[in-house]
XYZ file of C-alpha atoms in Angstrom:
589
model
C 135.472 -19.321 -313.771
C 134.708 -15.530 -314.604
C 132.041 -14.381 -317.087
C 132.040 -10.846 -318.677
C 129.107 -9.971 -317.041
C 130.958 -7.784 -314.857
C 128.575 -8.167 -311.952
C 130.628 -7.630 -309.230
C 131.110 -4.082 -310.869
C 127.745 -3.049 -310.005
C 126.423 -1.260 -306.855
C 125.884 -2.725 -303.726
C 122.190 -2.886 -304.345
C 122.115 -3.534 -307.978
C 124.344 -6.226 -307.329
C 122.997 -7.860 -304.873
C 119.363 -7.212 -306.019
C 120.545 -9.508 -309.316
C 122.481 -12.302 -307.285
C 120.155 -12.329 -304.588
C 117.644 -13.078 -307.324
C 119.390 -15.654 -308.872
C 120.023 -18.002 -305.532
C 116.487 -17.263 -304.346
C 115.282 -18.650 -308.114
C 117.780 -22.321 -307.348
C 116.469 -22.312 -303.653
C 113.104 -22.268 -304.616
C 113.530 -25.466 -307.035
C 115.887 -27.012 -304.898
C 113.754 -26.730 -302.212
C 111.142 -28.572 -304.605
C 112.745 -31.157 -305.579
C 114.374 -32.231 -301.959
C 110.810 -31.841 -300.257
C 109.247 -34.001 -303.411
C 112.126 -36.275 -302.984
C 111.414 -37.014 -299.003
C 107.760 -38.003 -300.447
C 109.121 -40.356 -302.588
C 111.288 -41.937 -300.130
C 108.684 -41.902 -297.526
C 106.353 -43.663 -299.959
C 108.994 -46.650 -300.302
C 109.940 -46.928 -297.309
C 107.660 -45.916 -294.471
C 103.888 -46.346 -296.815
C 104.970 -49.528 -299.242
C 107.429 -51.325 -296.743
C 106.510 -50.159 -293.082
C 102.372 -49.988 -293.932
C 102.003 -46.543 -291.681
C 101.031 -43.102 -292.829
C 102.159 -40.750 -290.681
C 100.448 -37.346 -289.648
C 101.100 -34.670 -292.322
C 100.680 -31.145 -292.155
C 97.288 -29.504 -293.151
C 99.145 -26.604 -294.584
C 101.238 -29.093 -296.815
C 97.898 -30.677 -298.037
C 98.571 -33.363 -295.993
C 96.334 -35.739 -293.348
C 96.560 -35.667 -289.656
C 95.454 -39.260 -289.747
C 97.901 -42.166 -287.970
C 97.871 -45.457 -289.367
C 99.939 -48.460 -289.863
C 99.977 -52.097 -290.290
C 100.487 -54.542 -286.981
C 102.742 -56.795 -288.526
C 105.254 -54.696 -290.425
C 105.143 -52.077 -287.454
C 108.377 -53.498 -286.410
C 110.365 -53.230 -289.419
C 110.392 -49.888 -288.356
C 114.411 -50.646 -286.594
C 115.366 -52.287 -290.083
C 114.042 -49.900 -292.396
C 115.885 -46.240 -290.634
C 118.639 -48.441 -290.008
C 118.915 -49.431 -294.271
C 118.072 -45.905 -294.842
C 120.901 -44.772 -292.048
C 123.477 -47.328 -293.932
C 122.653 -46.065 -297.558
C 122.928 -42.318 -296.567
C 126.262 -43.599 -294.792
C 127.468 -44.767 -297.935
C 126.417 -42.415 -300.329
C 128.087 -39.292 -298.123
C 131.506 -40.709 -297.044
C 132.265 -42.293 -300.794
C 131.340 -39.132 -302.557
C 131.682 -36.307 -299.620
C 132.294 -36.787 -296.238
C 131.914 -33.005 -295.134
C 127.922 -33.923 -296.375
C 127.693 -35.333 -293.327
C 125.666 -34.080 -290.719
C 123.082 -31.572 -290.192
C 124.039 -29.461 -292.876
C 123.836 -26.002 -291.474
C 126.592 -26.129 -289.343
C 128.494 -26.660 -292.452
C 127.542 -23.718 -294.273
C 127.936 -21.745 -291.483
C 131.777 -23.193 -291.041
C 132.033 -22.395 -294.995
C 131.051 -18.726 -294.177
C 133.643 -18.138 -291.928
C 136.348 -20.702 -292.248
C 136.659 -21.297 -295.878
C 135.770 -17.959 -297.871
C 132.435 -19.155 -298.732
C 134.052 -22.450 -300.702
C 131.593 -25.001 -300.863
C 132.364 -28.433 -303.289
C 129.644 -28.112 -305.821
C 129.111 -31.427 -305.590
C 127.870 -30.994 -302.404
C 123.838 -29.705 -302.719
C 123.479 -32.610 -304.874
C 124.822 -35.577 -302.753
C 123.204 -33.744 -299.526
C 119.910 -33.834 -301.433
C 119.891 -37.474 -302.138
C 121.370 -38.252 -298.731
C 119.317 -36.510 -296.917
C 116.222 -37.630 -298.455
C 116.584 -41.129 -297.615
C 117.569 -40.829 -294.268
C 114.275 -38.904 -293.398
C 112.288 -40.309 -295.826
C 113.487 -44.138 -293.943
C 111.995 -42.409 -290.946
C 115.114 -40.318 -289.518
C 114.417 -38.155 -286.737
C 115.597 -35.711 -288.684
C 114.767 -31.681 -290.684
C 114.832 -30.717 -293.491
C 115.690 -27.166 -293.408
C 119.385 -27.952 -292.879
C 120.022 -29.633 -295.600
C 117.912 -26.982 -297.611
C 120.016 -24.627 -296.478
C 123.813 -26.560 -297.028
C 121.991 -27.286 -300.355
C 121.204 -23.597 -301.121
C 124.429 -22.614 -299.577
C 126.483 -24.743 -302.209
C 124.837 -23.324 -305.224
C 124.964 -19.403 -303.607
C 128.501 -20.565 -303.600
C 128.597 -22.137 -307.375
C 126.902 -19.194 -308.157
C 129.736 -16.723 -307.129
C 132.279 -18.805 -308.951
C 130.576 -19.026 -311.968
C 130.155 -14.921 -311.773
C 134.184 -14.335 -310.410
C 133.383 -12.905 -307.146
C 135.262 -11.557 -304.500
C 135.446 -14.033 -301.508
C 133.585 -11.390 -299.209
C 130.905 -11.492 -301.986
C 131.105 -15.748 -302.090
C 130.408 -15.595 -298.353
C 127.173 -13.162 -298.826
C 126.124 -15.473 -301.259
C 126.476 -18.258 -298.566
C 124.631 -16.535 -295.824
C 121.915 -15.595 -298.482
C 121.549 -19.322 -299.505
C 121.006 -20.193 -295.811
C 118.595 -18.078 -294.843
C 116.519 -18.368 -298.697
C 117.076 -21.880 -298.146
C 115.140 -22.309 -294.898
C 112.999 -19.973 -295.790
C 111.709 -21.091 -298.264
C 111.376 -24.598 -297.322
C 109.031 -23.638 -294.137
C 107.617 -21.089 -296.102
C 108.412 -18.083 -293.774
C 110.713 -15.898 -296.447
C 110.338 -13.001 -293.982
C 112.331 -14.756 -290.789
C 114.064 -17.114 -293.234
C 116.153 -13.797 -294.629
C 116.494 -12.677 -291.188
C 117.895 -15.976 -290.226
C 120.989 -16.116 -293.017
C 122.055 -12.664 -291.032
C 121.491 -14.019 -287.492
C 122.317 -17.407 -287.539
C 126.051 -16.713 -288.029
C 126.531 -15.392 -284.401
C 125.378 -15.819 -281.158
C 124.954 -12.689 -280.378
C 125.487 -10.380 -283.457
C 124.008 -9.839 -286.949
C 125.758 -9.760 -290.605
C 123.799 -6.868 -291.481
C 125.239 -6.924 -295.725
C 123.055 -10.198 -295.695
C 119.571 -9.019 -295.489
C 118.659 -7.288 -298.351
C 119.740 -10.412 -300.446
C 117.973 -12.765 -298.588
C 114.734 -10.608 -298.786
C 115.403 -10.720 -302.455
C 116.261 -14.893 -302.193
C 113.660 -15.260 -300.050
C 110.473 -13.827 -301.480
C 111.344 -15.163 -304.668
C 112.229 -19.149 -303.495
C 109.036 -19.170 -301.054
C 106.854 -17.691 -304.175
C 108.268 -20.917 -306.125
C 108.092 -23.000 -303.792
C 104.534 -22.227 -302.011
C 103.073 -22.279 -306.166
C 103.699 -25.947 -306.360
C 103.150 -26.779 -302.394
C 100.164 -24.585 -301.454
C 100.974 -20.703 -299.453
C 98.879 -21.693 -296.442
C 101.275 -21.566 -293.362
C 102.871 -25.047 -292.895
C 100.253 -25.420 -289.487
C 97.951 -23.569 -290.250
C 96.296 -20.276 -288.687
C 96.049 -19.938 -284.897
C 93.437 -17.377 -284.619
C 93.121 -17.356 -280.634
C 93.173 -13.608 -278.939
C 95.788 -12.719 -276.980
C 95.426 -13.523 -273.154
C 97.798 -11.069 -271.256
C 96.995 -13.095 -268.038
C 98.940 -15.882 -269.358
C 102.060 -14.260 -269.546
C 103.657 -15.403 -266.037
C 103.092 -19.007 -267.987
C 105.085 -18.028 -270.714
C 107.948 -16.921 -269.155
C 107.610 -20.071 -266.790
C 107.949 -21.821 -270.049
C 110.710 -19.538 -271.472
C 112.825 -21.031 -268.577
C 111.978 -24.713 -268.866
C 112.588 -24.142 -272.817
C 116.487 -22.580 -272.120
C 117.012 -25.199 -269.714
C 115.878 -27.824 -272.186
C 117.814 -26.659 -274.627
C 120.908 -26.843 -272.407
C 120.025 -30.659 -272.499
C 119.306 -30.875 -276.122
C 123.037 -29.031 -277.282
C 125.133 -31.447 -274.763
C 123.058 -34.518 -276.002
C 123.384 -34.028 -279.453
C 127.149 -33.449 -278.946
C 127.803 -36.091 -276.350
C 126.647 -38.705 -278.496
C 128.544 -36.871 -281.771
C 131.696 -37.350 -279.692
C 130.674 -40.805 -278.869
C 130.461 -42.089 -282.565
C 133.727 -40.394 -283.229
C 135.468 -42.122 -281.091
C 133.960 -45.750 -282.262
C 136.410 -47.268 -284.623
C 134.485 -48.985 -286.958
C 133.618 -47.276 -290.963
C 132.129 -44.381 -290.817
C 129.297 -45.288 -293.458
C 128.449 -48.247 -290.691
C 128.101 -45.070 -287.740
C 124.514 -43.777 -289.381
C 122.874 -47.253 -289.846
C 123.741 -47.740 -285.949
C 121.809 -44.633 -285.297
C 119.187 -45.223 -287.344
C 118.643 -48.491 -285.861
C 118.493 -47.298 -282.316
C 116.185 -44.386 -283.783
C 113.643 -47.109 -285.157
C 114.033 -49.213 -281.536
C 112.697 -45.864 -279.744
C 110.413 -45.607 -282.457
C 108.533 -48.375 -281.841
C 107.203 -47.106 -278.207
C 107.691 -43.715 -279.735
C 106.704 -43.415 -283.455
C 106.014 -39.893 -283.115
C 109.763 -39.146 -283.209
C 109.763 -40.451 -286.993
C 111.099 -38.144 -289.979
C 110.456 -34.071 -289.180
C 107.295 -34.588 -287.026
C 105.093 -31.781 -288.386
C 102.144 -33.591 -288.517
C 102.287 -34.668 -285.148
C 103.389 -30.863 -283.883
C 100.152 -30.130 -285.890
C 97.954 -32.471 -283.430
C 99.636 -31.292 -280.553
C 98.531 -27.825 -281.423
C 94.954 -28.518 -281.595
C 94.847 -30.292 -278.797
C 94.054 -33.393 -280.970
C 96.033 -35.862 -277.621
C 93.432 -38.586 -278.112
C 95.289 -39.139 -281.375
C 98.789 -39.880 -279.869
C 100.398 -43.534 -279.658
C 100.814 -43.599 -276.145
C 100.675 -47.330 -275.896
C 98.834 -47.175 -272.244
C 100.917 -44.381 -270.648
C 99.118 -42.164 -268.822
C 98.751 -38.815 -271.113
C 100.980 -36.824 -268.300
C 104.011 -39.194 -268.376
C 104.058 -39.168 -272.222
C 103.971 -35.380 -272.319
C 106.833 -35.429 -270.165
C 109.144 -38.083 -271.930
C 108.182 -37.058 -275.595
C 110.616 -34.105 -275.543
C 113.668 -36.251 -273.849
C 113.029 -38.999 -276.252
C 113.159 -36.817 -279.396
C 116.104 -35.342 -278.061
C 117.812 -39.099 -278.121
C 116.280 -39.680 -281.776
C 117.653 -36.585 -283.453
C 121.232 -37.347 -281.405
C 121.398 -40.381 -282.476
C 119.980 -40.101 -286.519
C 122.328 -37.105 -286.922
C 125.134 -36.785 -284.568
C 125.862 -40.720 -286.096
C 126.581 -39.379 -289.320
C 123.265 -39.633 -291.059
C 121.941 -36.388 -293.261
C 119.383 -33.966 -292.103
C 118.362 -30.814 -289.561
C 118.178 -29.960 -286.203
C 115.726 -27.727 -286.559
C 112.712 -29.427 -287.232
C 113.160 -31.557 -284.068
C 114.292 -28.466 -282.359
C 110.098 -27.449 -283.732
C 108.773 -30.878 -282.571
C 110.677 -30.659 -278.571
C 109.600 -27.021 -278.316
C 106.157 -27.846 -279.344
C 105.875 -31.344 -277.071
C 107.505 -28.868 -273.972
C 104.620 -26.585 -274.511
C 102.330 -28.862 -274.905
C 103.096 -30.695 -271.603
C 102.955 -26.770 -269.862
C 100.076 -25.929 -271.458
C 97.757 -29.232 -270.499
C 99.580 -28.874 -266.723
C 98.308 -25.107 -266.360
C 94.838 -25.859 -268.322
C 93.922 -28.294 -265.458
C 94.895 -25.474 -262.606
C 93.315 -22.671 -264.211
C 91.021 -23.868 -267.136
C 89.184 -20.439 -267.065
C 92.501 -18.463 -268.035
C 94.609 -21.221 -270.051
C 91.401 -22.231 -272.506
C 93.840 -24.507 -274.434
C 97.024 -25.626 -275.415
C 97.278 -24.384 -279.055
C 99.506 -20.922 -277.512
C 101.747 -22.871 -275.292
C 102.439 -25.487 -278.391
C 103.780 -22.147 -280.661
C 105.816 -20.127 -278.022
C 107.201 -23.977 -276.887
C 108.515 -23.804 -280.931
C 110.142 -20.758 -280.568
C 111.611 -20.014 -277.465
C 112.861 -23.587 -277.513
C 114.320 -23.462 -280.512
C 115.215 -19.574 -280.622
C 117.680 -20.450 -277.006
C 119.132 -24.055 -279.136
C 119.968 -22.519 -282.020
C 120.407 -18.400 -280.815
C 119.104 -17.314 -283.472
C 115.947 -15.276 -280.896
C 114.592 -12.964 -283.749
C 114.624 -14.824 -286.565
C 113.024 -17.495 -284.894
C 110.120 -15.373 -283.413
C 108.744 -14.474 -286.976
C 109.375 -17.851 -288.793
C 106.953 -19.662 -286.043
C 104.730 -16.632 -286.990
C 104.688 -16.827 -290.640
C 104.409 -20.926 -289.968
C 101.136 -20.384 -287.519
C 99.715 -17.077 -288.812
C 99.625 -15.988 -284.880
C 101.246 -12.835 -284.966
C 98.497 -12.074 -282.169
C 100.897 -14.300 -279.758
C 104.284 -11.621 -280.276
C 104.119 -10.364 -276.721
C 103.790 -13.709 -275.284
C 106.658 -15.187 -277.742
C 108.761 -12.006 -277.078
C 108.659 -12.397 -273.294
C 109.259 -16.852 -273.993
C 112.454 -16.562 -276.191
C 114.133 -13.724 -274.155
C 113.774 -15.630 -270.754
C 114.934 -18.828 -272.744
C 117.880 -16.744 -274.890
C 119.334 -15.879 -271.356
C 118.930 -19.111 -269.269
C 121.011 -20.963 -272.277
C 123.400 -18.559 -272.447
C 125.852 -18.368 -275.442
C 128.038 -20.994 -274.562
C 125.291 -23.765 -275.646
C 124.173 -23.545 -279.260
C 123.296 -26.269 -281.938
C 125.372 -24.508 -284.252
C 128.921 -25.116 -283.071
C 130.634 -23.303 -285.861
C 128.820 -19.654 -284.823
C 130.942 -17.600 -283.148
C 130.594 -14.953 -280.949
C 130.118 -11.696 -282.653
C 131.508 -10.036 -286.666
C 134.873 -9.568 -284.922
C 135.709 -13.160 -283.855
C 135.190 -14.230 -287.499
C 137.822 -14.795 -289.837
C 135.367 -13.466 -292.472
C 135.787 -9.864 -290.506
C 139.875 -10.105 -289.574
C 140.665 -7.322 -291.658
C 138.199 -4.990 -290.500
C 139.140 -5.841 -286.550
C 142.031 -7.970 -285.908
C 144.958 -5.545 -287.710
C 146.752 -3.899 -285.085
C 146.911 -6.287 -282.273
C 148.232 -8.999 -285.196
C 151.131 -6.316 -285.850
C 152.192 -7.293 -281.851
C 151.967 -10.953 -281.830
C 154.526 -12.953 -283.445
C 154.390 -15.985 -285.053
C 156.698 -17.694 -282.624
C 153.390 -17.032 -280.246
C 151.209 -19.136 -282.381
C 150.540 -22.840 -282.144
C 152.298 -24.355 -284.641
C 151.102 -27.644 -286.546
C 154.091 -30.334 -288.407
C 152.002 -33.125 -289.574
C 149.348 -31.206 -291.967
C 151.421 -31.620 -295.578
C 151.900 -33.295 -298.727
C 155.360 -35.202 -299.479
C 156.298 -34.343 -302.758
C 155.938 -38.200 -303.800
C 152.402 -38.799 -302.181
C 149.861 -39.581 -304.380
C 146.540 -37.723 -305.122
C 144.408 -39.410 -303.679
C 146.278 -39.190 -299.851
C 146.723 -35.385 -300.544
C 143.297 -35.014 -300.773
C 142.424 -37.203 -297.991
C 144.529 -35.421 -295.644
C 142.728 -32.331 -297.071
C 139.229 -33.151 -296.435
C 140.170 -34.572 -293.051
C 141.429 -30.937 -291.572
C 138.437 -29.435 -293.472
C 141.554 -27.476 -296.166
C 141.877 -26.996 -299.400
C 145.301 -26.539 -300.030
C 148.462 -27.966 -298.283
C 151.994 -27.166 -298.186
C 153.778 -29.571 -300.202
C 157.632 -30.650 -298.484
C 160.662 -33.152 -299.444
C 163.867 -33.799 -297.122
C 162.630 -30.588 -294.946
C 162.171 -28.089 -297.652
C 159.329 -25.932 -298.218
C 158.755 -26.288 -302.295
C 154.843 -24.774 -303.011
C 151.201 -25.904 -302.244
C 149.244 -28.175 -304.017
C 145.434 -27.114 -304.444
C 142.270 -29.218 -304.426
C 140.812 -27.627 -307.298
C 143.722 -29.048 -309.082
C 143.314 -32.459 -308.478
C 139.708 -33.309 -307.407
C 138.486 -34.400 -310.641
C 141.904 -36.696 -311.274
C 141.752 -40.477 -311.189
C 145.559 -40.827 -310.345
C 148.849 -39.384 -309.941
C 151.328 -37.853 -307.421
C 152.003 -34.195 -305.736
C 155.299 -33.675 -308.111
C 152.496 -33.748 -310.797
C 150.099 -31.373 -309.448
C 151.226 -28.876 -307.386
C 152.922 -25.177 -307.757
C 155.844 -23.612 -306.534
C 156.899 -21.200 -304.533
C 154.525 -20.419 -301.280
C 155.140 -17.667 -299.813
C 155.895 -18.296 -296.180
C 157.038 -16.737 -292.784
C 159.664 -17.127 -289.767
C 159.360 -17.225 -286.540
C 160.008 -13.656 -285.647
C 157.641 -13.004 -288.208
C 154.534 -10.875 -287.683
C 150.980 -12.267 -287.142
C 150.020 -9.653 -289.472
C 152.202 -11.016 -292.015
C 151.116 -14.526 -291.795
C 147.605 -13.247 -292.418
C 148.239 -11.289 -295.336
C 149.881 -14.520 -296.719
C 146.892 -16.304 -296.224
C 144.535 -13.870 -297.941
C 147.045 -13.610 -300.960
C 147.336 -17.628 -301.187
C 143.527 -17.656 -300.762
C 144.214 -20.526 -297.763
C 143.382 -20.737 -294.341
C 147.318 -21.840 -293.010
C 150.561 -20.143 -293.877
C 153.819 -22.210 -293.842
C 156.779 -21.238 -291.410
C 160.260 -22.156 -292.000
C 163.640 -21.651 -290.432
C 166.737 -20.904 -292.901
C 164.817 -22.971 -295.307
C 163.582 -26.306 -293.204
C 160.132 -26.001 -293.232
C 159.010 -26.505 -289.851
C 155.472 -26.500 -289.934
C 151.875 -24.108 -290.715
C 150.142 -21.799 -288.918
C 146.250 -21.992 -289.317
C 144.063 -18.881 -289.537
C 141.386 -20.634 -286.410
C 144.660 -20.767 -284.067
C 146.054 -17.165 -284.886
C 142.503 -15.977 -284.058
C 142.374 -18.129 -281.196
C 146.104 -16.277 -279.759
C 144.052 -13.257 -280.717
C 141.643 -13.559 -278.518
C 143.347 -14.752 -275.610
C 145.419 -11.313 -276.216
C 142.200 -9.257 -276.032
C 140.654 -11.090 -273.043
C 143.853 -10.335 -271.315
C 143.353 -7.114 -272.550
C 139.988 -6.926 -271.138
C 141.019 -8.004 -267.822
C 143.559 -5.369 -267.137
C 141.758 -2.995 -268.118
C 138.706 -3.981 -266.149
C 140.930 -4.016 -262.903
């Protein structure tokens, strides 16, 4: 839908200063309502049901009290398993792609699909994702913040006819505005939406949106919530003896996060391979969440409140059900680890960064009371250890180093730690490595993105044919299917638009924008002919410039008219690359 507004007419600047204003106005109310919505569902389930308050946040006006009633303490398995099985249901009836931790998606939207995001989507990730923390998930919520910012960035640039490069902006400026705002850090949340796209790159056209989005969701946000950093101030001077610690810790956090990335995805595999509904998968996980739960209830919903206590030293506090204080520091990290894997690799709705937070924080918390009991004199307390834990953890995970470095300062108000935290997420960055990341839809750098294949990819695609890319036969839409399987078959290989065939012949595309609103009918109804389309001896080149023209990710190739299959835009790039490492190699012997 285009207005007359003529937006995309502006300057750079202008444009973006307008926009950027716009999605950092919906993130900031967005963020609201899904953070006021958690509280609600908390309040049913885990308060009213449960009987337990759990640690809060002194910079959310919360309580870093711990209490709960002895009898319904284990209800605990029933109630994150109900809350797993609802979110289950809502997400794979309305939109299975909700599914998950919600950044990842957004991130796949960015450079996969043009920036499209179902506008349905913020709205059934907000609910979702709500219950399944608010039932005690081990689960964040800045991933879902930012899918739900994401989507309307995305809305947004439809409703204002943008150019797809624009609708992908838009995307990257909802994700960083989103988790901005949401942990109030607007500074290293607009720094994020450029960063957390690669592993080792930057999308540079994002930041001066998201500092617009950013400081204008956060001021919305923190008037409603309170400004005070999320754990307060850490106002401890900077000790440059302990910096041999925190690269010791930098180390243990990479390798950790090693562990955490092959978890999370080991058990993601797992579930997809169990052949039972997929709205039955999250209740499973939530169920084996609330069984760890009950030796373990720290590893309930975000954790803030207890990453809080573990800051201030506050271990007396802890439910360590007679373990010795040493072996609970050293299993807390591990067993969150399990938690998150299995609340939101199962299907269920909510981020991996907030655990990421909570097993950064437990690692350095477990370093810090280790090297306070050798050297007491130099390592005072724990409070530093428990901050550059957060972010060297969690800046290795999710490779997203810089960004990361000044959220956990705007969240702690210890800028006085930089050196420390500088030295901690390096050492971690590099023992990870870029082949392990939470985010499995980053990719390498702006020229291994789709989003960027016109600006690097040209000439090499003018040498490869399409007779050297994979080809794929069984991704189309019989002119006589209905709908309803059209879509299906769309949402399953993540499309939105398929080739539609009869008796072999290649006769147009049907769209999803054309029939996701219809109760019934069949392809011959819906879709429109004549797709372009290429042969075998075709370029890659031309392939591509189908793609952009049909605004789809797969181009159909046919022989003398029999269509005999599509060619996708992730395996072109994929030939692409193998050309340029082989490339690479030659020219490095």
């Amino acid at each position: 839908m285009k207005t007359n507004l003529k937006i995309s007419a502006l300057p750079y600047f202008e444009r973006w200063l307008l926009i950027g204003g716009l999605i950092g106005i919906v993130a900031g109310f967005g963020a609201t309502i899904f953070y006021f919505a958690i509280r609600f569902f908390e309040n049913i389930f885990l308060i009213h049901i449960i009987g337990m308050n759990i640690p809060r946040p002194l910079g959310e006006g919360g309580s870093l009290i711990y209490t709960f009633h002895a009898t319904h303490f284990y209800f605990i398995p029933l109630i994150v398993a109900l809350g797993g099985l609802i979110s289950g249901l809502i997400i794979y009836t309305t939109a299975p792609e909700a599914e998950g931790h919600g950044t990842d998606a957004a991130i796949r939207s960015f450079h996969y699909k043009q920036g499209k995001i179902r506008h349905r989507i913020p709205f059934i990730k907000t609910l979702a994702s709500a219950i399944t923390i608010g039932s005690g998930g081990s689960a964040g919520r800045e991933g879902p913040t930012a899918l739900i910012a994401a989507g309307i960035g995305s809305m947004i640039a439809d409703f204002l006819g943008l150019s797809p490069k624009d609708r992908r902006i838009a995307v990257a400026v909802g994700i960083g505005s989103g988790i901005g705002t949401i942990f109030k850090a607007p500074i290293g949340g607009a720094i994020l939406g450029a960063e957390i796209l690669y592993r080792r790159d930057f999308e540079s056209e994002v930041i001066f949106p998201s500092l617009v989005a950013s400081a204008i969701g956060y001021s919305i946000f923190a008037s409603i919530v309170g400004f005070e950093p999320i754990f307060g101030y850490y106002l401890e001077a900077f000790n440059p003896l302990r910096m041999p610690f925190y690269a010791l810790l930098g180390i243990i956090a990479g390798l950790m996060s090693i562990v955490y990335v092959r978890t999370f995805y080991g058990v993601r595999d797992i579930f997809k391979k169990w052949k039972v509904p997929n709205h039955i998968k999250p209740m499973v996980g939530g169920a084996v969440t609330g069984l760890i739960a009950l030796a373990f209830p720290e590893i309930l919903g975000t954790g803030y409140g207890w990453v809080q206590l573990l800051e201030s030293g506050q271990f007396n506090d802890l439910i360590t059900f007679g373990l010795p204080l040493i072996v609970f520091l050293i299993l807390l990290p591990f067993v969150k680890i399990i938690a998150t894997s299995f609340t939101v690799s199962s299907g269920g709705s909510g981020g991996v960064f907030a655990p990421g937070i909570f097993i950064g924080a437990s690692l350095g918390a477990l370093i810090g009371f280790l090297f306070h009991m050798i050297v007491p004199a130099i390592v005072t307390s724990v409070a530093p250890f428990v901050i550059i834990g957060m972010l060297s953890f969690f800046g290795s995970a999710g490779k997203a180093p810089l960004s990361v470095i000044i959220m956990v300062v705007e969240m702690t108000g210890s800028l006085q730690l930089l050196p420390g935290a500088m030295i901690a997420v390096t050492i971690a960055y590099i023992v990870s490595g870029t082949k392990y990341s939470i985010y499995e839809s980053q990719v390498m750098t702006r020229k291994d993105s789709p989003a960027n294949m016109g600006e690097y990819h040209t000439p090499l695609l003018l040498d490869i044919k399409v007779s050297d890319v994979p080809l794929i036969t069984n991704i189309y839409a019989d002119l006589y299917y209905s709908i309803h399987r059209a879509a299906e078959i769309m949402r399953e290989n993540s499309m939105l638009a398929l080739p539609v065939v009869h008796n072999d012949q290649l006769l147009g595309s049907i769209y999803m924008y054309d029939i996701e609103n219809k109760l019934y009918g069949y392809v011959n109804e819906y879709y429109r002919p004549g797709t372009s389309y290429v042969k075998l001896e075709n370029s890659a080149e031309s392939a591509w410039e189908i793609m952009m023209k049909n605004r789809t990710t797969w181009c159909a190739v046919t022989d003398n008219g029999k269509f005999l299959g599509i060619i996708t835009l992730k395996n072109l790039l994929q030939k692409y690359n193998e050309d340029i490492n082989q490339i690479t190699r030659i020219e490095n012997n």
